[in-house]
PDB file of C-alpha atoms and ligand atoms in Angstrom:
ATOM      1  CA  MET A  14      96.696-151.364  20.764  1.00 67.00           C
ATOM      2  CA  PRO A  15      94.753-149.216  18.321  1.00 70.00           C
ATOM      3  CA  SER A  16      96.952-146.529  16.755  1.00 76.00           C
ATOM      4  CA  TYR A  17      94.884-143.627  18.126  1.00 73.00           C
ATOM      5  CA  ILE A  18      95.933-144.500  21.699  1.00 72.00           C
ATOM      6  CA  ILE A  19      99.313-142.944  20.908  1.00 79.00           C
ATOM      7  CA  LYS A  20      97.513-139.606  20.609  1.00 76.00           C
ATOM      8  CA  ARG A  21      96.674-139.814  24.328  1.00 71.00           C
ATOM      9  CA  LEU A  22     100.370-139.993  25.211  1.00 75.00           C
ATOM     10  CA  PRO A  23     101.883-136.541  25.126  1.00 74.00           C
ATOM     11  CA  PHE A  24     105.110-136.208  23.146  1.00 79.00           C
ATOM     12  CA  ARG A  25     107.047-133.135  24.198  1.00 84.00           C
ATOM     13  CA  THR A  26     109.984-131.214  22.886  1.00 89.00           C
ATOM     14  CA  ASN A  27     109.996-128.988  25.970  1.00 89.00           C
ATOM     15  CA  TYR A  28     110.243-129.457  29.735  1.00 87.00           C
ATOM     16  CA  ASN A  29     106.526-129.146  30.534  1.00 85.00           C
ATOM     17  CA  SER A  30     105.821-132.127  32.785  1.00 80.00           C
ATOM     18  CA  ASP A  31     102.036-131.571  33.039  1.00 82.00           C
ATOM     19  CA  TYR A  32      99.861-134.373  31.679  1.00 81.00           C
ATOM     20  CA  PHE A  33      97.263-132.063  30.127  1.00 83.00           C
ATOM     21  CA  VAL A  34      98.150-129.116  27.909  1.00 83.00           C
ATOM     22  CA  ASP A  35      94.737-127.419  27.922  1.00 88.00           C
ATOM     23  CA  ARG A  36      94.969-123.646  28.276  1.00 89.00           C
ATOM     24  CA  TYR A  37      92.470-123.637  31.131  1.00 89.00           C
ATOM     25  CA  GLN A  38      92.643-126.438  33.682  1.00 87.00           C
ATOM     26  CA  GLY A  39      90.801-126.796  36.947  1.00 85.00           C
ATOM     27  CA  ILE A  40      87.922-128.314  38.809  1.00 87.00           C
ATOM     28  CA  PRO A  41      84.651-126.734  39.948  1.00 89.00           C
ATOM     29  CA  ILE A  42      84.826-124.327  42.895  1.00 86.00           C
ATOM     30  CA  GLY A  43      84.737-126.421  46.071  1.00 85.00           C
ATOM     31  CA  GLY A  44      85.110-129.645  44.048  1.00 87.00           C
ATOM     32  CA  TYR A  45      82.480-131.685  42.233  1.00 91.00           C
ATOM     33  CA  GLN A  46      80.231-132.268  45.235  1.00 92.00           C
ATOM     34  CA  PRO A  47      78.741-128.734  45.377  1.00 93.00           C
ATOM     35  CA  LEU A  48      78.286-128.830  41.597  1.00 92.00           C
ATOM     36  CA  PHE A  49      76.235-132.030  41.763  1.00 93.00           C
ATOM     37  CA  ASN A  50      74.378-130.938  44.901  1.00 94.00           C
ATOM     38  CA  GLY A  51      73.318-127.844  42.949  1.00 94.00           C
ATOM     39  CA  LEU A  52      72.264-129.857  39.902  1.00 92.00           C
ATOM     40  CA  LEU A  53      70.239-132.274  42.005  1.00 95.00           C
ATOM     41  CA  ALA A  54      68.543-129.638  44.171  1.00 95.00           C
ATOM     42  CA  ASN A  55      65.367-129.645  42.128  1.00 94.00           C
ATOM     43  CA  ARG A  56      62.022-130.821  43.476  1.00 94.00           C
ATOM     44  CA  LEU A  57      61.492-132.892  40.303  1.00 93.00           C
ATOM     45  CA  ILE A  58      64.619-134.950  40.985  1.00 94.00           C
ATOM     46  CA  THR A  59      64.609-137.879  43.397  1.00 94.00           C
ATOM     47  CA  VAL A  60      67.948-139.439  44.241  1.00 94.00           C
ATOM     48  CA  LYS A  61      68.038-143.069  45.324  1.00 94.00           C
ATOM     49  CA  LEU A  62      71.463-144.115  46.507  1.00 94.00           C
ATOM     50  CA  ASN A  63      72.626-147.731  46.734  1.00 96.00           C
ATOM     51  CA  THR A  64      69.895-148.764  44.321  1.00 96.00           C
ATOM     52  CA  ALA A  65      70.714-150.873  41.279  1.00 94.00           C
ATOM     53  CA  TYR A  66      68.875-150.160  38.037  1.00 95.00           C
ATOM     54  CA  GLU A  67      67.613-153.726  38.168  1.00 92.00           C
ATOM     55  CA  ASP A  68      65.857-152.916  41.496  1.00 93.00           C
ATOM     56  CA  VAL A  69      63.710-150.202  39.917  1.00 94.00           C
ATOM     57  CA  ALA A  70      63.452-151.473  36.322  1.00 94.00           C
ATOM     58  CA  LYS A  71      59.973-152.892  36.893  1.00 94.00           C
ATOM     59  CA  SER A  72      58.572-149.513  37.955  1.00 94.00           C
ATOM     60  CA  ILE A  73      59.694-147.837  34.703  1.00 94.00           C
ATOM     61  CA  THR A  74      56.887-147.319  32.206  1.00 94.00           C
ATOM     62  CA  LYS A  75      57.157-147.345  28.395  1.00 89.00           C
ATOM     63  CA  GLN A  76      56.765-143.552  28.316  1.00 90.00           C
ATOM     64  CA  ASP A  77      59.730-142.963  30.635  1.00 91.00           C
ATOM     65  CA  TRP A  78      63.134-142.131  29.220  1.00 91.00           C
ATOM     66  CA  VAL A  79      66.037-144.134  30.608  1.00 94.00           C
ATOM     67  CA  ILE A  80      69.570-142.762  30.457  1.00 94.00           C
ATOM     68  CA  TYR A  81      71.605-145.735  31.565  1.00 96.00           C
ATOM     69  CA  THR A  82      75.138-144.976  32.723  1.00 96.00           C
ATOM     70  CA  GLY A  83      76.084-148.547  33.622  1.00 96.00           C
ATOM     71  CA  ALA A  84      77.707-151.218  31.452  1.00 96.00           C
ATOM     72  CA  PRO A  85      75.620-152.046  28.345  1.00 97.00           C
ATOM     73  CA  ASP A  86      76.298-155.798  28.478  1.00 96.00           C
ATOM     74  CA  GLN A  87      74.870-155.881  32.006  1.00 95.00           C
ATOM     75  CA  PHE A  88      71.802-153.905  30.923  1.00 96.00           C
ATOM     76  CA  PHE A  89      71.025-156.493  28.244  1.00 97.00           C
ATOM     77  CA  ASN A  90      71.794-159.387  30.547  1.00 96.00           C
ATOM     78  CA  TYR A  91      74.989-160.301  28.617  1.00 97.00           C
ATOM     79  CA  LYS A  92      72.905-161.374  25.596  1.00 97.00           C
ATOM     80  CA  TYR A  93      75.912-161.291  23.216  1.00 98.00           C
ATOM     81  CA  GLY A  94      78.671-161.899  25.788  1.00 97.00           C
ATOM     82  CA  LYS A  95      80.754-159.860  28.214  1.00 97.00           C
ATOM     83  CA  LEU A  96      82.635-156.672  27.404  1.00 97.00           C
ATOM     84  CA  GLU A  97      86.201-156.616  28.728  1.00 97.00           C
ATOM     85  CA  TRP A  98      87.577-153.994  31.130  1.00 97.00           C
ATOM     86  CA  ARG A  99      90.678-153.113  33.119  1.00 96.00           C
ATOM     87  CA  SER A 100      90.216-152.452  36.790  1.00 97.00           C
ATOM     88  CA  LEU A 101      92.170-150.753  39.564  1.00 97.00           C
ATOM     89  CA  ASP A 102      92.963-151.135  43.233  1.00 98.00           C
ATOM     90  CA  PHE A 103      93.270-147.940  45.259  1.00 98.00           C
ATOM     91  CA  LYS A 104      95.522-147.858  48.335  1.00 98.00           C
ATOM     92  CA  TRP A 105      94.827-144.912  50.630  1.00 98.00           C
ATOM     93  CA  GLU A 106      97.153-143.529  53.267  1.00 98.00           C
ATOM     94  CA  ILE A 107      97.261-140.596  55.690  1.00 98.00           C
ATOM     95  CA  ILE A 108     100.813-139.311  56.002  1.00 98.00           C
ATOM     96  CA  ASN A 109     101.957-136.975  58.751  1.00 98.00           C
ATOM     97  CA  VAL A 110     103.622-134.457  56.522  1.00 97.00           C
ATOM     98  CA  ARG A 111     102.321-131.131  55.212  1.00 97.00           C
ATOM     99  CA  ASP A 112     103.202-131.754  51.574  1.00 97.00           C
ATOM    100  CA  TYR A 113     104.008-135.262  50.338  1.00 98.00           C
ATOM    101  CA  GLN A 114     104.754-134.765  46.638  1.00 97.00           C
ATOM    102  CA  GLY A 115     104.154-131.091  45.822  1.00 95.00           C
ATOM    103  CA  ILE A 116     101.594-131.870  43.127  1.00 93.00           C
ATOM    104  CA  ALA A 117      98.072-133.377  42.759  1.00 93.00           C
ATOM    105  CA  VAL A 118      99.117-136.346  40.617  1.00 94.00           C
ATOM    106  CA  MET A 119     102.505-137.961  40.085  1.00 95.00           C
ATOM    107  CA  ASN A 120     102.630-140.503  37.252  1.00 92.00           C
ATOM    108  CA  GLU A 121     105.090-143.351  37.600  1.00 92.00           C
ATOM    109  CA  ALA A 122     106.867-144.663  34.529  1.00 85.00           C
ATOM    110  CA  GLY A 123     109.400-147.020  36.172  1.00 91.00           C
ATOM    111  CA  ILE A 124     108.811-150.729  35.521  1.00 91.00           C
ATOM    112  CA  ASP A 125     109.922-151.567  39.069  1.00 95.00           C
ATOM    113  CA  ILE A 126     107.135-149.426  40.608  1.00 97.00           C
ATOM    114  CA  PRO A 127     103.924-151.477  41.046  1.00 96.00           C
ATOM    115  CA  TYR A 128     101.535-148.491  40.981  1.00 97.00           C
ATOM    116  CA  THR A 129     100.819-146.189  38.062  1.00 95.00           C
ATOM    117  CA  ARG A 130     100.304-142.939  39.924  1.00 96.00           C
ATOM    118  CA  THR A 131      99.976-141.257  43.302  1.00 98.00           C
ATOM    119  CA  HIS A 132      97.307-138.678  44.068  1.00 98.00           C
ATOM    120  CA  GLU A 133      97.663-136.075  46.794  1.00 97.00           C
ATOM    121  CA  PHE A 134      94.270-134.459  47.008  1.00 94.00           C
ATOM    122  CA  LYS A 135      95.045-131.266  48.916  1.00 94.00           C
ATOM    123  CA  HIS A 136      96.840-129.905  45.857  1.00 94.00           C
ATOM    124  CA  PHE A 137      93.533-129.761  43.974  1.00 90.00           C
ATOM    125  CA  HIS A 138      92.422-127.116  46.473  1.00 89.00           C
ATOM    126  CA  PRO A 139      95.313-124.894  47.551  1.00 89.00           C
ATOM    127  CA  GLU A 140      92.676-122.207  48.268  1.00 88.00           C
ATOM    128  CA  ALA A 141      91.268-124.336  51.131  1.00 89.00           C
ATOM    129  CA  GLU A 142      94.066-123.060  53.352  1.00 92.00           C
ATOM    130  CA  LYS A 143      92.890-124.638  56.597  1.00 93.00           C
ATOM    131  CA  ILE A 144      93.214-128.132  55.134  1.00 91.00           C
ATOM    132  CA  TYR A 145      96.125-127.313  52.871  1.00 94.00           C
ATOM    133  CA  ASN A 146      98.279-126.103  55.756  1.00 95.00           C
ATOM    134  CA  GLN A 147      97.662-129.069  58.043  1.00 96.00           C
ATOM    135  CA  GLU A 148     100.692-131.141  58.963  1.00 97.00           C
ATOM    136  CA  LYS A 149      99.131-134.227  57.401  1.00 97.00           C
ATOM    137  CA  THR A 150      97.939-135.255  53.973  1.00 98.00           C
ATOM    138  CA  VAL A 151      95.850-137.931  52.252  1.00 98.00           C
ATOM    139  CA  ILE A 152      97.423-139.832  49.386  1.00 98.00           C
ATOM    140  CA  CYS A 153      96.124-142.611  47.168  1.00 98.00           C
ATOM    141  CA  ARG A 154      98.049-144.981  44.925  1.00 98.00           C
ATOM    142  CA  GLU A 155      96.561-146.633  41.848  1.00 98.00           C
ATOM    143  CA  PHE A 156      97.401-150.241  41.019  1.00 97.00           C
ATOM    144  CA  SER A 157      96.294-151.491  37.608  1.00 95.00           C
ATOM    145  CA  LYS A 158      94.725-154.948  37.529  1.00 96.00           C
ATOM    146  CA  GLU A 159      92.739-157.325  35.391  1.00 95.00           C
ATOM    147  CA  TYR A 160      88.977-156.995  35.727  1.00 96.00           C
ATOM    148  CA  LYS A 161      87.129-159.874  37.366  1.00 95.00           C
ATOM    149  CA  ASP A 162      83.382-160.226  38.004  1.00 91.00           C
ATOM    150  CA  GLY A 163      82.463-157.993  40.939  1.00 91.00           C
ATOM    151  CA  ASP A 164      85.287-155.490  40.331  1.00 95.00           C
ATOM    152  CA  THR A 165      84.560-151.926  39.275  1.00 95.00           C
ATOM    153  CA  PRO A 166      84.989-151.545  35.504  1.00 95.00           C
ATOM    154  CA  TYR A 167      87.374-148.624  34.934  1.00 95.00           C
ATOM    155  CA  TYR A 168      88.936-148.719  31.489  1.00 94.00           C
ATOM    156  CA  PRO A 169      87.380-150.189  28.340  1.00 95.00           C
ATOM    157  CA  ILE A 170      89.719-152.464  26.363  1.00 93.00           C
ATOM    158  CA  ASP A 171      89.649-151.228  22.820  1.00 88.00           C
ATOM    159  CA  THR A 172      90.111-154.376  20.722  1.00 89.00           C
ATOM    160  CA  PRO A 173      88.222-155.472  17.571  1.00 91.00           C
ATOM    161  CA  TYR A 174      86.377-158.081  19.717  1.00 95.00           C
ATOM    162  CA  ASN A 175      85.081-155.473  22.170  1.00 96.00           C
ATOM    163  CA  ARG A 176      84.328-152.927  19.473  1.00 95.00           C
ATOM    164  CA  GLU A 177      82.168-155.435  17.588  1.00 97.00           C
ATOM    165  CA  LEU A 178      80.445-156.544  20.772  1.00 98.00           C
ATOM    166  CA  TYR A 179      79.749-152.967  21.833  1.00 98.00           C
ATOM    167  CA  ALA A 180      78.324-152.177  18.371  1.00 98.00           C
ATOM    168  CA  LYS A 181      75.846-155.014  18.843  1.00 98.00           C
ATOM    169  CA  TYR A 182      74.716-153.688  22.221  1.00 98.00           C
ATOM    170  CA  LEU A 183      74.501-150.158  20.847  1.00 97.00           C
ATOM    171  CA  ASN A 184      72.324-151.389  18.040  1.00 97.00           C
ATOM    172  CA  LEU A 185      70.086-153.142  20.521  1.00 97.00           C
ATOM    173  CA  ALA A 186      69.867-149.920  22.570  1.00 96.00           C
ATOM    174  CA  LYS A 187      68.970-147.881  19.473  1.00 94.00           C
ATOM    175  CA  ASN A 188      66.118-150.289  18.818  1.00 96.00           C
ATOM    176  CA  THR A 189      64.856-150.000  22.395  1.00 95.00           C
ATOM    177  CA  PRO A 190      62.473-147.019  22.613  1.00 92.00           C
ATOM    178  CA  ASN A 191      63.356-144.214  25.046  1.00 92.00           C
ATOM    179  CA  LEU A 192      66.716-145.703  26.023  1.00 94.00           C
ATOM    180  CA  VAL A 193      70.037-143.858  25.896  1.00 94.00           C
ATOM    181  CA  LEU A 194      73.335-145.460  26.889  1.00 94.00           C
ATOM    182  CA  GLY A 195      75.299-142.618  28.443  1.00 94.00           C
ATOM    183  CA  GLY A 196      78.522-141.852  30.267  1.00 94.00           C
ATOM    184  CA  ARG A 197      81.863-143.632  30.163  1.00 95.00           C
ATOM    185  CA  LEU A 198      80.388-147.093  30.814  1.00 97.00           C
ATOM    186  CA  GLY A 199      77.357-146.739  28.552  1.00 96.00           C
ATOM    187  CA  MET A 200      79.551-145.390  25.731  1.00 96.00           C
ATOM    188  CA  TYR A 201      82.284-147.964  26.447  1.00 97.00           C
ATOM    189  CA  LYS A 202      84.814-145.206  26.080  1.00 94.00           C
ATOM    190  CA  TYR A 203      87.429-143.478  28.210  1.00 92.00           C
ATOM    191  CA  ILE A 204      86.396-139.825  28.459  1.00 92.00           C
ATOM    192  CA  ASP A 205      87.748-137.030  30.644  1.00 91.00           C
ATOM    193  CA  MET A 206      85.398-134.943  32.783  1.00 92.00           C
ATOM    194  CA  ASP A 207      85.086-132.080  30.276  1.00 92.00           C
ATOM    195  CA  LYS A 208      84.034-134.518  27.535  1.00 92.00           C
ATOM    196  CA  THR A 209      81.737-136.361  29.964  1.00 94.00           C
ATOM    197  CA  ILE A 210      79.913-133.124  30.796  1.00 93.00           C
ATOM    198  CA  LYS A 211      79.733-132.131  27.119  1.00 94.00           C
ATOM    199  CA  ALA A 212      78.343-135.587  26.207  1.00 94.00           C
ATOM    200  CA  ALA A 213      75.709-135.288  28.967  1.00 94.00           C
ATOM    201  CA  LEU A 214      74.616-131.852  27.708  1.00 94.00           C
ATOM    202  CA  ASP A 215      74.469-133.164  24.108  1.00 94.00           C
ATOM    203  CA  THR A 216      72.398-136.141  25.238  1.00 92.00           C
ATOM    204  CA  PHE A 217      69.977-133.792  26.977  1.00 91.00           C
ATOM    205  CA  GLU A 218      69.653-131.657  23.818  1.00 93.00           C
ATOM    206  CA  ASN A 219      69.023-134.772  21.683  1.00 90.00           C
ATOM    207  CA  ILE A 220      66.301-136.030  23.995  1.00 88.00           C
ATOM    208  CA  LYS A 221      64.723-132.571  24.133  1.00 89.00           C
ATOM    209  CA  THR A 222      64.670-132.382  20.322  1.00 88.00           C
ATOM    210  CA  ASN A 223      63.058-135.824  20.243  1.00 79.00           C
ATOM    211  CA  LEU A 224      60.396-134.828  22.748  1.00 78.00           C
ATOM    212  CA  LEU A 225      59.406-131.477  21.205  1.00 67.00           C
TER     213      LEU A 225
HETATM  214  C1  FAD B 308      90.612-144.300  36.969  1.00 78.91           C
HETATM  215  C2  FAD B 308      90.074-143.070  36.289  1.00 78.91           C
HETATM  216  C3  FAD B 308      90.765-141.868  36.360  1.00 78.91           C
HETATM  217  C4  FAD B 308      90.268-140.731  35.753  1.00 78.91           C
HETATM  218  N1  FAD B 308      90.967-139.555  35.833  1.00 78.91           N
HETATM  219  C5  FAD B 308      90.483-138.442  35.250  1.00 78.91           C
HETATM  220  C6  FAD B 308      91.196-137.194  35.297  1.00 78.91           C
HETATM  221  O1  FAD B 308      92.274-137.108  35.867  1.00 78.91           O
HETATM  222  N2  FAD B 308      90.655-136.119  34.696  1.00 78.91           N
HETATM  223  C7  FAD B 308      89.455-136.178  34.044  1.00 78.91           C
HETATM  224  O2  FAD B 308      88.994-135.152  33.509  1.00 78.91           O
HETATM  225  N3  FAD B 308      88.758-137.339  33.978  1.00 78.91           N
HETATM  226  C8  FAD B 308      89.242-138.467  34.565  1.00 78.91           C
HETATM  227  N4  FAD B 308      88.555-139.651  34.468  1.00 78.91           N
HETATM  228  C9  FAD B 308      87.335-139.683  33.703  1.00 78.91           C
HETATM  229  C10 FAD B 308      86.099-139.299  34.495  1.00 78.91           C
HETATM  230  O3  FAD B 308      86.262-139.641  35.847  1.00 78.91           O
HETATM  231  C11 FAD B 308      84.931-140.075  33.943  1.00 78.91           C
HETATM  232  O4  FAD B 308      84.842-139.914  32.554  1.00 78.91           O
HETATM  233  C12 FAD B 308      83.610-139.607  34.544  1.00 78.91           C
HETATM  234  O5  FAD B 308      83.592-139.785  35.941  1.00 78.91           O
HETATM  235  C13 FAD B 308      82.503-140.389  33.916  1.00 78.91           C
HETATM  236  O6  FAD B 308      81.270-140.058  34.496  1.00 78.91           O
HETATM  237  P1  FAD B 308      80.071-141.025  34.289  1.00 78.91           P
HETATM  238  O7  FAD B 308      78.901-140.399  34.973  1.00 78.91           O
HETATM  239  O8  FAD B 308      79.944-141.366  32.846  1.00 78.91           O
HETATM  240  O9  FAD B 308      80.509-142.393  34.979  1.00 78.91           O
HETATM  241  P2  FAD B 308      80.659-142.755  36.500  1.00 78.91           P
HETATM  242  O10 FAD B 308      81.202-141.603  37.274  1.00 78.91           O
HETATM  243  O11 FAD B 308      81.373-144.062  36.538  1.00 78.91           O
HETATM  244  O12 FAD B 308      79.141-142.935  36.941  1.00 78.91           O
HETATM  245  C14 FAD B 308      78.368-144.041  36.534  1.00 78.91           C
HETATM  246  C15 FAD B 308      77.482-144.407  37.716  1.00 78.91           C
HETATM  247  O13 FAD B 308      76.555-145.407  37.330  1.00 78.91           O
HETATM  248  C16 FAD B 308      76.447-146.322  38.396  1.00 78.91           C
HETATM  249  N5  FAD B 308      75.949-147.608  37.883  1.00 78.91           N
HETATM  250  C17 FAD B 308      76.555-148.473  37.025  1.00 78.91           C
HETATM  251  N6  FAD B 308      75.771-149.551  36.806  1.00 78.91           N
HETATM  252  C18 FAD B 308      74.653-149.367  37.548  1.00 78.91           C
HETATM  253  C19 FAD B 308      73.442-150.125  37.730  1.00 78.91           C
HETATM  254  N7  FAD B 308      73.246-151.302  37.112  1.00 78.91           N
HETATM  255  N8  FAD B 308      72.496-149.626  38.578  1.00 78.91           N
HETATM  256  C20 FAD B 308      72.684-148.426  39.216  1.00 78.91           C
HETATM  257  N9  FAD B 308      73.781-147.654  39.057  1.00 78.91           N
HETATM  258  C21 FAD B 308      74.753-148.121  38.236  1.00 78.91           C
HETATM  259  C22 FAD B 308      77.855-146.432  38.952  1.00 78.91           C
HETATM  260  O14 FAD B 308      77.828-146.930  40.267  1.00 78.91           O
HETATM  261  C23 FAD B 308      78.296-144.972  38.878  1.00 78.91           C
HETATM  262  O15 FAD B 308      77.939-144.279  40.059  1.00 78.91           O
HETATM  263  C24 FAD B 308      89.054-140.806  35.061  1.00 78.91           C
HETATM  264  C25 FAD B 308      88.342-142.019  34.971  1.00 78.91           C
HETATM  265  C26 FAD B 308      88.869-143.142  35.571  1.00 78.91           C
HETATM  266  C27 FAD B 308      88.090-144.443  35.443  1.00 78.91           C
END
């Protein structure tokens, strides 16, 4: 493991059991869906769901900018080889209890527990009282697994092999006009939501500067 990973693991000399220590923590009002609905509600934006980049690639002209948020090795047809990832299985359950674990996310550290954490979504929105007070709750457990073709890539594996490979793809992208590799997959980097949003805004500013 690269040494900087240790910085992601909080070391405490107090009894604060929260994962993050940011002064302000939260999610957008109503969750992310209204935020994205608002962002996309512009007549200049067309959303095509269930459409792979490869399906529309031919209709993209040389003047168009492409911000590609998929895996870079896939974009370049695995020219230099495959990047490695970790994947996850999610097991969902509805439990007939008002409050299952008292908190949005419980991390599991025990080696005898096969899942890494349990989410209980209602705790993200205690203000949504109608749902919050129901005598049932939705939980989801995360099981870490090796990535195989067809799985969703979740976590990049930060080894010298992957770093070198990614650098090659990045170089290729830099030499491809009007192409930006963006987001957690395109950057081959684990980033939290705040950093993801910041990176997206920075990317927009860079493109704007390039265009003006
Ligand atoms: C397991 C996990 C847990 C996390 N937990 C937290 C957390 O607790 N707090 C926090 O702040 N952040 C968390 N994050 C980080 C945060 O979720 C991500 O950084 C953020 O969602 C990244 O946004 P994105 O748009 O870059 O990528 P994504 O949300 O993955 O979006 C990329 C999109 O591109 C699409 N795509 C890929 N390839 C193609 C293609 N060829 N054609 C068409 N579409 C394609 C994908 O389907 C996907 O919809 C977590 C991330 C993971 C993986």
